[in-house]
Every structure is written in C-alpha cells, then in structure tokens.
Tab-separated table of C-alpha atoms in Angstrom:
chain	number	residue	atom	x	y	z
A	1	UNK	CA	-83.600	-45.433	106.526
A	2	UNK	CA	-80.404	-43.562	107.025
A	3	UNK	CA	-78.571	-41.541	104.422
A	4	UNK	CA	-75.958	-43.454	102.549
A	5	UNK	CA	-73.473	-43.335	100.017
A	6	UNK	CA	-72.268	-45.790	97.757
A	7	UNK	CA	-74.332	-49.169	98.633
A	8	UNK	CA	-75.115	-50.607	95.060
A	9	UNK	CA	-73.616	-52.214	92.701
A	10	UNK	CA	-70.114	-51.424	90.793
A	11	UNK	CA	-72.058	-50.072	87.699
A	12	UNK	CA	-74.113	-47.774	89.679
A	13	UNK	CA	-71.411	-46.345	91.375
A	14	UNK	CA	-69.743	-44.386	88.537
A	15	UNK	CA	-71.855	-42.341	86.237
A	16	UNK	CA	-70.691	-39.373	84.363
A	17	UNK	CA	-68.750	-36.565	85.505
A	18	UNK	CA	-71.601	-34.010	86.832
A	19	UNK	CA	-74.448	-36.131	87.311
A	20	UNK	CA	-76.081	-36.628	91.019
A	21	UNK	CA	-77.973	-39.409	91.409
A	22	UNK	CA	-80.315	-40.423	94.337
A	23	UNK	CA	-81.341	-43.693	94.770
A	24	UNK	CA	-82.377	-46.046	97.549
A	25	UNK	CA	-79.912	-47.830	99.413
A	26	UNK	CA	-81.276	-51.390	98.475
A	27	UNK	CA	-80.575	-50.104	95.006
A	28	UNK	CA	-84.271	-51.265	93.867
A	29	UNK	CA	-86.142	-47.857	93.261
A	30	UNK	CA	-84.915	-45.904	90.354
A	31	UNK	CA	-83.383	-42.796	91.119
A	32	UNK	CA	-84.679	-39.515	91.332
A	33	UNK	CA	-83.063	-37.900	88.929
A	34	UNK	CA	-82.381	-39.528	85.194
A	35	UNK	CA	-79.248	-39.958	84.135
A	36	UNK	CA	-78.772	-37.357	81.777
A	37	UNK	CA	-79.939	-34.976	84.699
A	38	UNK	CA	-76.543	-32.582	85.559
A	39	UNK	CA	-77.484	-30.184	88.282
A	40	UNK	CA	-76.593	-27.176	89.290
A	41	UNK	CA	-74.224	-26.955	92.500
A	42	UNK	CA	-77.126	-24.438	93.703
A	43	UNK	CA	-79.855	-27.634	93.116
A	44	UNK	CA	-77.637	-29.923	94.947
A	45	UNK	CA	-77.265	-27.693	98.124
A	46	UNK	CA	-81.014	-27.329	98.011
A	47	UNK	CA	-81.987	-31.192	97.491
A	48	UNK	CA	-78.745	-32.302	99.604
A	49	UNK	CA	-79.118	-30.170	102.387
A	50	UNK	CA	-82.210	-31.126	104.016
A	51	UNK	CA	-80.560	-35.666	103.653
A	52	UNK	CA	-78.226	-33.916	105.200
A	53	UNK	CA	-79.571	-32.718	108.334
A	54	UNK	CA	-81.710	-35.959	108.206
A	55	UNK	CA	-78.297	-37.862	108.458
A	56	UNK	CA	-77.621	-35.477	111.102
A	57	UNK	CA	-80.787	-36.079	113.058
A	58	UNK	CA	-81.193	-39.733	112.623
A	59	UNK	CA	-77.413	-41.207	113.260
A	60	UNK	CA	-76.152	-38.237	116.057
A	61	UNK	CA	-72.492	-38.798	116.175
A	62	UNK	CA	-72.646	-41.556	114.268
A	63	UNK	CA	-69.927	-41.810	111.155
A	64	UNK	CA	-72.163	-42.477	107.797
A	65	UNK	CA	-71.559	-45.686	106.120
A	66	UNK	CA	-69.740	-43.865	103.025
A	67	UNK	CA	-66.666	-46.248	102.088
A	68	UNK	CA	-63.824	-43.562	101.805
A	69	UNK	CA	-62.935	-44.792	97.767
A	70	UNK	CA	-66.079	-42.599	96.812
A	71	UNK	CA	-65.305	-39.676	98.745
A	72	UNK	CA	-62.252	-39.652	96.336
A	73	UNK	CA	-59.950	-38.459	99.224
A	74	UNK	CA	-62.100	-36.536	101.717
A	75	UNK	CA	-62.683	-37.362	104.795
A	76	UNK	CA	-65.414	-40.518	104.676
A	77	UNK	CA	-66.148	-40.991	108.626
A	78	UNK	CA	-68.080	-37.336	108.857
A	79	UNK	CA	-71.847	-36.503	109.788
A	80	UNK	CA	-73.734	-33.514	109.909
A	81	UNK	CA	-73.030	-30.325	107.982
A	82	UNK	CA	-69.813	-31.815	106.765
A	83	UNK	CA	-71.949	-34.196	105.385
A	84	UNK	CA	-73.120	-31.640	103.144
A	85	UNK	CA	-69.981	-30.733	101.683
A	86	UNK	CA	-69.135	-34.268	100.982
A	87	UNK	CA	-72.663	-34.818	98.488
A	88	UNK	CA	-71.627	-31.631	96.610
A	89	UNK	CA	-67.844	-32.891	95.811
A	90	UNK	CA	-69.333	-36.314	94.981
A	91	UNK	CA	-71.659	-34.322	92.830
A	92	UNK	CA	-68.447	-32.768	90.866
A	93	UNK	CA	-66.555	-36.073	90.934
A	94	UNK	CA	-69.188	-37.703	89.383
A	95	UNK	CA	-69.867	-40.390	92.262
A	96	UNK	CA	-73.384	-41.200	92.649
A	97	UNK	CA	-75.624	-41.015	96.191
A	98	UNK	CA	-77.796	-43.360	97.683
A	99	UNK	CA	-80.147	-42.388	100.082
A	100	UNK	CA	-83.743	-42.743	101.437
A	101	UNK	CA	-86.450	-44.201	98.778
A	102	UNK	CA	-88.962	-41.919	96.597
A	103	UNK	CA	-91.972	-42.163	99.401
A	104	UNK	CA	-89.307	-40.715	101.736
A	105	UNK	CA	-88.127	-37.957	100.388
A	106	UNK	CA	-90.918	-35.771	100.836
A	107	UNK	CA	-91.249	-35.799	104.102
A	108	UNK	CA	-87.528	-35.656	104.713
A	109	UNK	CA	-87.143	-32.322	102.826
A	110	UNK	CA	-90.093	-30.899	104.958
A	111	UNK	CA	-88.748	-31.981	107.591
A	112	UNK	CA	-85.428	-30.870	107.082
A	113	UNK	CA	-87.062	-27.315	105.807
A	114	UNK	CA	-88.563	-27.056	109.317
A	115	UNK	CA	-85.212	-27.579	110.715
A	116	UNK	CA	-83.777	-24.905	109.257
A	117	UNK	CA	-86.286	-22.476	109.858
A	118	UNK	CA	-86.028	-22.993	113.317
A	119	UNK	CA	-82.306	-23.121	113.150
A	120	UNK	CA	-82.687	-19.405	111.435
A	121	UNK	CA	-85.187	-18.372	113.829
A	122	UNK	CA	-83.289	-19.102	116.570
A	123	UNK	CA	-79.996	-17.790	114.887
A	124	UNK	CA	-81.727	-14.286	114.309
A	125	UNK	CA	-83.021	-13.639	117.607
A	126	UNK	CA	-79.433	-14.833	119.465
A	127	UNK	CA	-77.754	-11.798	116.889
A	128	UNK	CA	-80.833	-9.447	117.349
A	129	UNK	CA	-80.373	-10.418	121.217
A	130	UNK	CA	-76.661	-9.942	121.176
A	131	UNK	CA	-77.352	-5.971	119.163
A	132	UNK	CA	-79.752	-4.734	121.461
A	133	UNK	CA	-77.264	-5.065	124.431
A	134	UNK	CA	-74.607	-3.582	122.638
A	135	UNK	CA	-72.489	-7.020	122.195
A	136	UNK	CA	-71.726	-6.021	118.531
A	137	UNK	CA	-68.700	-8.204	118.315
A	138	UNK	CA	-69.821	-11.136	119.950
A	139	UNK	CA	-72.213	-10.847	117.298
A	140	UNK	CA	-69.827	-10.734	114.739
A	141	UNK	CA	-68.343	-13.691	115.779
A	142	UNK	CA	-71.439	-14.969	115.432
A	143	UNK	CA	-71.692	-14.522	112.086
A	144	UNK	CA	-68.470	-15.655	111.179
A	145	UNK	CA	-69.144	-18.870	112.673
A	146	UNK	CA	-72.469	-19.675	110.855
A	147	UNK	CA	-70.428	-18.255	107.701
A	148	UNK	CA	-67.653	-20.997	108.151
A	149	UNK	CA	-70.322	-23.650	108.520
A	150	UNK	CA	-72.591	-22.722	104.939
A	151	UNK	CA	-75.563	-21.650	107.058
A	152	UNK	CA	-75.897	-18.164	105.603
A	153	UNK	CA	-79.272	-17.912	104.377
A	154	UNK	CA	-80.682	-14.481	102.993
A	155	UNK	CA	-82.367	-13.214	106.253
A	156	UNK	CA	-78.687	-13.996	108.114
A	157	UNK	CA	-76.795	-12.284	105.276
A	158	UNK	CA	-78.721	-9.075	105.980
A	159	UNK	CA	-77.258	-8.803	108.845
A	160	UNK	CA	-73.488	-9.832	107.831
A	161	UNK	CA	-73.897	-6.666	106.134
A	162	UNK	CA	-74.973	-4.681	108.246
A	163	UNK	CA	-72.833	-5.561	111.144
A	164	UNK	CA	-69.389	-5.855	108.962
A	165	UNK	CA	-66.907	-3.363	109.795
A	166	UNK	CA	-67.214	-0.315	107.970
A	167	UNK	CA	-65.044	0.501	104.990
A	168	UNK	CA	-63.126	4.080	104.797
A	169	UNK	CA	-62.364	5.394	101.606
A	170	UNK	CA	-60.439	8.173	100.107
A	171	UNK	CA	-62.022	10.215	97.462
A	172	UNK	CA	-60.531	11.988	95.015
A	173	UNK	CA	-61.648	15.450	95.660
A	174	UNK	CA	-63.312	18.085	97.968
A	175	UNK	CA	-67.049	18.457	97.813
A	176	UNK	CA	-67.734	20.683	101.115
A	177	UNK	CA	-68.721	24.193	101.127
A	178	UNK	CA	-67.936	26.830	103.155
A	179	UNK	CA	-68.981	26.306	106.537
A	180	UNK	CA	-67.457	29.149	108.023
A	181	UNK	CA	-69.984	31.731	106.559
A	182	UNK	CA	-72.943	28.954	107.127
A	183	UNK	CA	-71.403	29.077	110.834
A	184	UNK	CA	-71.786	32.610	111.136
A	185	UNK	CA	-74.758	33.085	109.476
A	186	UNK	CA	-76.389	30.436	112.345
A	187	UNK	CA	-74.721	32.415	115.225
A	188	UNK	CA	-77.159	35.585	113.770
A	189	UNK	CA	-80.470	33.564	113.463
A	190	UNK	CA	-80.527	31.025	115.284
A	191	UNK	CA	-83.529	32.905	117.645
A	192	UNK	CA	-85.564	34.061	114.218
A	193	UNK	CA	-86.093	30.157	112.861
A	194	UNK	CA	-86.208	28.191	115.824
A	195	UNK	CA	-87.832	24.461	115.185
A	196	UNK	CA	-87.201	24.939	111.138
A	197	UNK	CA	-85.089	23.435	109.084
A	198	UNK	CA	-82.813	25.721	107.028
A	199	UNK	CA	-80.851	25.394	103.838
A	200	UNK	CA	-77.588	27.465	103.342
A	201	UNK	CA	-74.957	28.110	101.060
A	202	UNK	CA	-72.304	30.072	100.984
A	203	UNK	CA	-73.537	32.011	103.864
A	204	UNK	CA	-77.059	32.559	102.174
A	205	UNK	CA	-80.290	30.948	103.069
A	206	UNK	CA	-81.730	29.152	100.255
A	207	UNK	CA	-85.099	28.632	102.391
A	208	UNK	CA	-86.397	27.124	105.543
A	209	UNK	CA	-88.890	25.037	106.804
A	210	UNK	CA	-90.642	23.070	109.866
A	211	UNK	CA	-90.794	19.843	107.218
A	212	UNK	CA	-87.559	18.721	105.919
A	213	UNK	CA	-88.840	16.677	102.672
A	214	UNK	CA	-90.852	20.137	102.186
A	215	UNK	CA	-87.871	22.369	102.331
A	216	UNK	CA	-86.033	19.568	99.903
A	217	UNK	CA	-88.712	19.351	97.502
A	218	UNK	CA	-89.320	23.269	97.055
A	219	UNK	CA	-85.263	23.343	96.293
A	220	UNK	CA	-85.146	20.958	94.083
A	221	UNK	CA	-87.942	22.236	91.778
A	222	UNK	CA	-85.651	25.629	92.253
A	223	UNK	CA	-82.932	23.920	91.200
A	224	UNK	CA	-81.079	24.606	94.351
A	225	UNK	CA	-80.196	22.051	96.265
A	226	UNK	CA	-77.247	21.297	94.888
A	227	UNK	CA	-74.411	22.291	97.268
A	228	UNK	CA	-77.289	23.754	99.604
A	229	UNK	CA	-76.271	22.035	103.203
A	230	UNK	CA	-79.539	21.319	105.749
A	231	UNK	CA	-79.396	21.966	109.238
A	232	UNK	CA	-82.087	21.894	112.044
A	233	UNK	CA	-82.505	24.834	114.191
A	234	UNK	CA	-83.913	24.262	117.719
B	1	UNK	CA	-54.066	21.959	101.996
B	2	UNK	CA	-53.133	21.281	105.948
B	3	UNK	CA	-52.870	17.826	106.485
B	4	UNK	CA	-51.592	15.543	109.938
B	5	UNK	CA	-48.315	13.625	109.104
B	6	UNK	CA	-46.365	10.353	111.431
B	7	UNK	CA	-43.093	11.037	111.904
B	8	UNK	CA	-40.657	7.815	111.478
B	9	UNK	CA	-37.363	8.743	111.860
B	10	UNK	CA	-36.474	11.385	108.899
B	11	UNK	CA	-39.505	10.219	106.761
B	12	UNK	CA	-43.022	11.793	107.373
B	13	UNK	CA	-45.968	9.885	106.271
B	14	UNK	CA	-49.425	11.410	105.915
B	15	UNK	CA	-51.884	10.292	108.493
B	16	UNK	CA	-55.259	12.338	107.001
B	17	UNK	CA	-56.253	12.715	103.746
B	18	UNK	CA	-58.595	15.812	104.580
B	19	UNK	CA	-60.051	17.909	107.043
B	20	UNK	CA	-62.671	20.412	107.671
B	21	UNK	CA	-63.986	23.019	109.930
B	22	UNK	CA	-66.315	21.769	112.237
B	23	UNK	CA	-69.310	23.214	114.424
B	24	UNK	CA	-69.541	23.063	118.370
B	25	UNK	CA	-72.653	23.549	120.264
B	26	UNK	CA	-74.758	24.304	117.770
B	27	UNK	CA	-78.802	24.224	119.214
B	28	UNK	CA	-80.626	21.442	117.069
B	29	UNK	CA	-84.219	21.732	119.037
B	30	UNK	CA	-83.346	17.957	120.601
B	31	UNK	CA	-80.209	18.946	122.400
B	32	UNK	CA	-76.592	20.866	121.573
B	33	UNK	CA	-74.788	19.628	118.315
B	34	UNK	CA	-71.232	19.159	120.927
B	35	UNK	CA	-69.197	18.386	117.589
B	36	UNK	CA	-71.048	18.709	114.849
B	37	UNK	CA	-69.876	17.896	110.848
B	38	UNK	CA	-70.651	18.674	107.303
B	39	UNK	CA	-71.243	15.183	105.921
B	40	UNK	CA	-73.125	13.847	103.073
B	41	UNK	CA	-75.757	10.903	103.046
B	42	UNK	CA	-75.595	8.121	100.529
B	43	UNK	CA	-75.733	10.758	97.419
B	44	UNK	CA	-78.267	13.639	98.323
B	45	UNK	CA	-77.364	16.334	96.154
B	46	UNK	CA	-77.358	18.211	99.393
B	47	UNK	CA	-75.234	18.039	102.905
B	48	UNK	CA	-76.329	17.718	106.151
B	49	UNK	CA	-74.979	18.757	109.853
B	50	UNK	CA	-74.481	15.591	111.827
B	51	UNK	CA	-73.418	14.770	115.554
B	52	UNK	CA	-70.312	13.289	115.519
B	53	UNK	CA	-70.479	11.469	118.833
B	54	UNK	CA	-67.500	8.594	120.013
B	55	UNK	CA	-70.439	7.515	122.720
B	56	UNK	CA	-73.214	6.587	120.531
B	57	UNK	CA	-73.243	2.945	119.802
B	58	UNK	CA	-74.211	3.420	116.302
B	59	UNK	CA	-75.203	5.889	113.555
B	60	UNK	CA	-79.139	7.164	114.033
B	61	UNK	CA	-80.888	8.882	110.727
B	62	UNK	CA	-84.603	9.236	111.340
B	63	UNK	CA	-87.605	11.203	110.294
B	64	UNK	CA	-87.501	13.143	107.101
B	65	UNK	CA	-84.245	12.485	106.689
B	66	UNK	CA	-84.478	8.596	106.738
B	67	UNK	CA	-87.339	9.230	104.293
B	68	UNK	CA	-85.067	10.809	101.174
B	69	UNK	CA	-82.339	8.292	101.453
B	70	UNK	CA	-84.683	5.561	100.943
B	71	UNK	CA	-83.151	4.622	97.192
B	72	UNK	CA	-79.607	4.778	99.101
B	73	UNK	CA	-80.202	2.080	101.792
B	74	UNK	CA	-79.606	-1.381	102.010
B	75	UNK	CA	-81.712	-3.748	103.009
B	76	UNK	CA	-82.959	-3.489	106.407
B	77	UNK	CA	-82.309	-6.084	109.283
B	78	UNK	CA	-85.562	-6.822	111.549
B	79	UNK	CA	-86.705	-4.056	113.974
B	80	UNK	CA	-84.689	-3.683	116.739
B	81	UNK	CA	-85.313	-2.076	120.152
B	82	UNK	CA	-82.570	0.441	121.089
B	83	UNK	CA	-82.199	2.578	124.009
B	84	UNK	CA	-80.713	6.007	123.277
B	85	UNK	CA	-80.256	9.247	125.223
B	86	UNK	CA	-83.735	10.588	124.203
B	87	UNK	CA	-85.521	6.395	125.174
B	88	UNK	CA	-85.923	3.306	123.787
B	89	UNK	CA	-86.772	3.177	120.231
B	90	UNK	CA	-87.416	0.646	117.612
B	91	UNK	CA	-85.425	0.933	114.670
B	92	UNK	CA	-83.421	-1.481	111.683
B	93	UNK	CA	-80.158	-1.002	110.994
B	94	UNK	CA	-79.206	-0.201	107.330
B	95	UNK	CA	-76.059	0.000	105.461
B	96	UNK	CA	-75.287	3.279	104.101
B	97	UNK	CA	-72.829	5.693	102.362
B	98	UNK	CA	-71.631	8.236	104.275
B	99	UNK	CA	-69.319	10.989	102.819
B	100	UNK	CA	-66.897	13.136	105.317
B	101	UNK	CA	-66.558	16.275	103.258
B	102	UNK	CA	-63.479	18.264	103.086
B	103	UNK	CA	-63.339	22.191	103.305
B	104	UNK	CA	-61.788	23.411	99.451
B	105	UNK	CA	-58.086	23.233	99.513
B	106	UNK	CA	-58.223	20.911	102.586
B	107	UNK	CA	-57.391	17.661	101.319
B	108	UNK	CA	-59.897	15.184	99.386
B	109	UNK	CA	-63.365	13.671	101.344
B	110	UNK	CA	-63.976	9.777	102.331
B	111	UNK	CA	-66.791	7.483	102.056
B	112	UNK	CA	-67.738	5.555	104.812
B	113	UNK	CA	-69.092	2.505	103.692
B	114	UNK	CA	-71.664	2.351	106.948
B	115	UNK	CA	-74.418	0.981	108.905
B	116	UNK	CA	-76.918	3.234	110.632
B	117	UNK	CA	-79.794	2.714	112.886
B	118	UNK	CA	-83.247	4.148	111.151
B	119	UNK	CA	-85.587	5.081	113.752
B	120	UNK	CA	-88.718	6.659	112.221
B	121	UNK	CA	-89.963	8.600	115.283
B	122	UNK	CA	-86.222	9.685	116.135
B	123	UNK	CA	-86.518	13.011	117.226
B	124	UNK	CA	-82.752	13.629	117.710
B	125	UNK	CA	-80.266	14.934	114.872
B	126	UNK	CA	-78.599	12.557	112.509
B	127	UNK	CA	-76.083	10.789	114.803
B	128	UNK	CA	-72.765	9.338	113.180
B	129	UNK	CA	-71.734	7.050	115.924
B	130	UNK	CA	-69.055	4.264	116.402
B	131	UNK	CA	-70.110	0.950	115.063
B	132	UNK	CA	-70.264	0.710	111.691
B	133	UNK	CA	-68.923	4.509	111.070
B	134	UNK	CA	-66.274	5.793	113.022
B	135	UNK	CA	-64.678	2.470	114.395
B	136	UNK	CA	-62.604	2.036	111.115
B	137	UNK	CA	-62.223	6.142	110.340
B	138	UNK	CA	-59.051	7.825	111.352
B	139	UNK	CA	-59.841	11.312	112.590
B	140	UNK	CA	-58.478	13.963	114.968
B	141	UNK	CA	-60.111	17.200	116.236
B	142	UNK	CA	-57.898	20.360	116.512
B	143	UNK	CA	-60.216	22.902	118.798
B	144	UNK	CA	-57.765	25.315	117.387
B	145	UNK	CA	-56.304	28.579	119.174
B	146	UNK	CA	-59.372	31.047	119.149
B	147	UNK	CA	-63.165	30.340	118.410
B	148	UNK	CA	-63.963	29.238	114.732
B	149	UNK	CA	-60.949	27.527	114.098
B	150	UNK	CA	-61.608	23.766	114.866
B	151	UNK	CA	-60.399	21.184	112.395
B	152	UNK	CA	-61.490	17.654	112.277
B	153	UNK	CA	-59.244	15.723	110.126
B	154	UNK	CA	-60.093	12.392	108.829
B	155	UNK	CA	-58.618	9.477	107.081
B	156	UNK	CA	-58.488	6.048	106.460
B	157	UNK	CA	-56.382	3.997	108.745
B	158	UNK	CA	-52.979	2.310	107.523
C-alpha cells in the first residue's frame, strides 16, 4: 500500500488545527492517533519520516496521489524527502494523512529506520573519506547539501561543527605576558632541561617537568599557574 | 599600542586589532618551533607555545596537552587517519577555543572559535594550522630589523 493523502471521506478530511491523523487509505481502520492527539512537530518528523522514505522507495519518481486542495498551496505532485515537508505543514494546517494500515506500520518504520542508518553510514564515511585526503571543502559542501535536504542527524551534526569555518573574534583586552624575558631566558637553558616541559613567567621558571599534567598539577596546588606559559624543551 | 592600518584614500582603517612578539626556531624535542606563538587553549589558566604553521592542514593538540582541555572540547567526530610530517596518525577532530594573546599595550587578543585534530600519541608540539584556525584569522608577521623584534599581528577579517 502506498502512502497517501487525503483518500476518505469529506468529514475525515478536516480535523482540528494541530492534530495528525494516520489512517488507512480505504478509510476502514481507525487511526493511529485519537483525535484529541496534537503532536509535537519533533513526533511528526519521527513518525512521518520513515512513510516518507517508504513513499520514496515504493512509487520512485512517481507523484503521490495527494489532491493539491489539502496541501493548502504547496506543491501536491512531490515524492521523496519533499514528501516529508509536505506531512509536517499538513500537520500545522490541520489536514489529516492517510497512509498504510496499523499491521503495516511496524514494519515500515523499521524499515525506513534501516534506511536511514545506512543512508548515515554511508554519509559519514563519504565526509570522513573526503577529510582524510584533505578535500575539506568538498566536504563542506557536503554538508550543506544534506543540511538543505533535513538529513542532519546527531552523528552528521558533529561534524557540521567541526568542519564550519572558524569564527575570529576580538577581545576586549590583552592577556599575554612578557615573552621577551621568557625568550631570553630559553636562549640560556635550553641545553640544562632538554626533553622537560617548563613553566615561565616573567622571565622566571615556575618549575619543569618530563610530564606536562605533572608540571600543571604541582602549579596549580602552588597556586601558580595562573599567567605561568608552558613550553617543551627538546 | 602598534597596530597595521589600510590606507583608502585620506582615511586609514585598522587592519589588526593586536599583535605580539613571536618566537623563531625555538628546539621543541620533535623538530624547530619555525614561528612559534603565545596562545591560549580553550581557558587553561595557563598559555602555551604553539607552531603557527600556514602548511599544516589543520590544528594538532595531543598528549598531555589534549588531556587538560578535555572539559573545553566539543564533541569529537569519529577517528580519523591523518598523515602528518612525523606519519600517519589516528586522531578526531574537535572544536575548540583558541585565544591569540596580545603583548600589554599591543592591542586586545582574539578567540578563534576552532577545530583541531586530537591525536593521543602525537609526539609533535601543539600545531595551529589552517582549517578551522587560521583560514578566517587576519595576521601578518613583521621579522623586524634586528633579532627579537618579530611581530605577528592578528585580526579578524573585514
């Protein structure tokens, strides 16, 4: 049975502003959800999503048999992840959904959840794939595409963040110290700490060691480290 | 407080907002420090020397380091194998902020809202590399006209 919208009778077709309703398309099982049920738009993406990739899967190409007057002006003659968009408008307008029966609904969301894993899965590795040879922008682009078509799911955001531009900011004052007598001070023992990690300040050494978190710890408890800049000596 | 300025016409518009000495060739055990700067990483009480290289692809913090800015991280991508001058490594990249800090009387510092590559095993110095740090930073280095003298100034762009 293939996703539809709109297929029962006049009285069906109207309910409240903000309920969703599922129901076959013969218009014989009750729905899924009661009347009085008004979802989240979060719920709807989560129950819609997978009928819509079913739609998707089952009538390729194919324009669903939504009748433009409940689309309410959107474009009626669209599959796929348009699809999508179209249920959760409906759901705001207040027009009600027909789709597959109860018994079928089930196995349509696992199915669909298996699509989309796989969809991720294969979305991850093409930007992991696209990283690792240095193709940062193509995989920005990427991104941007599977942001323009609602597939950002939490393992794909990760990496919108960590691969969107950088963001420069100017502060409001000066916080560095004075490197010129930290300089100096390295130029005269550089040969007397060699593979240790050193903490300076003002020209002073506040301590050294071979283990950085050691070193960090020991200043800390001093009350030191505040101001005290780190630098590896090899 | 020395600062770079554009020139239109008449008008001069700033073009940093701060600057700093900076430290060349400085021996890190894994290879010379080229240009090296006082930076600080997400908010460590303390500052750290990093490489400031235009050829690495991206930002490296590993080892201890990595280890005492866990609070400051974001959430880490999936492991990643990168090759770098010192081999390939496996590492996640993070986003991170990354303070360039101004000498006193030198202008004001900027955060770098970042990304860096963690790479536990790295055994190179911190690394502030192009994407995701120094792609969007304005900065110019002045070797200056004797030793000790270089300037790196920084700013944000437009």
């Amino acid at each position: 049975m293939n996703a539809e919208v709109g297929t029962s009778s006049p009285s069906q077709r109207r309910m409240p502003r903000g309920d969703f309703w599922a129901v076959n398309s013969a218009a014989t099982t009750p729905s899924l959800f009661p009347s009085t049920f008004t979802p989240s738009a979060e719920f709807a993406r989560r129950r819609v999503y997978p009928l819509a990739i079913y739609a998707e899967e089952r009538q390729p190409g194919v324009p669903t048999q939504a009748p433009a007057s409940y689309l309410e002006g959107m474009e009626a003659q669209r599959v796929g992840r348009d699809f999508l968009e179209a249920f959760i408008k409906m759901e705001s307008l207040g027009v009600f959904v027909a789709t597959a029966s109860l018994g079928e609904i089930e196995p349509l969301r696992a199915s669909a959840a298996t699509n989309i894993t796989e969809k991720t899965k294969k979305d991850l590795h093409e930007i992991k794939t696209l990283v690792e040879s240095g193709r940062v922008r193509e995989a920005r682009r990427y991104l941007l595409g599977l942001r323009m078509s609602m597939e950002v799911r939490p393992e794909i955001a990760v990496w919108s963040q960590v691969l969107a531009e950088p963001v420069v900011i100017s502060e409001h004052g000066a916080t560095g110290g004075d490197l010129g007598n930290n300089t100096a001070w390295l130029k005269q023992h550089t040969a007397e700490y060699q593979g240790c990690w050193v903490a300076l300040k003002q020209g002073v050494l506040l301590g050294s060691d071979k283990n950085r978190t050691e070193l960090h710890r020991r200043l800390k408890n001093a009350g030191k480290l505040s101001g005290a800049m780190f630098v590896r000596i090899g | 407080m020395a600062q770079l300025f554009f020139q239109t016409g008449r008008d001069f518009v700033a073009w940093s907002s701060g600057a700093a000495r900076y430290i060349t060739g400085h021996n890190s055990g894994s290879g010379k420090l080229v240009v090296a700067v006082n930076c600080r990483l997400g908010n460590l009480e303390a500052t750290d020397i990093a490489l400031c290289d235009t050829g690495a692809e991206w930002s490296v913090i590993g080892g201890d380091t990595a280890g005492l800015l866990e609070e400051y991280f974001g959430p880490p991508t999936g492991s990643l194998s990168m090759l770098t001058r010192h081999g390939t490594y496996e590492g996640k990249l993070r986003n991170l902020d990354v303070h360039l800090l101004a000498d006193p009387d030198m202008g004001t510092d900027v955060r770098v809202a970042s990304t860096v590559l963690v790479i536990q095993e790295w055994p190179g110095p911190t690394v502030l590399g192009y994407r995701g740090f120094l792609e969007r930073l304005r900065f110019a280095l002045d070797p200056g006209v004797a030793p000790d003298q270089e300037i790196i100034y920084f700013g944000t762009v437009g």
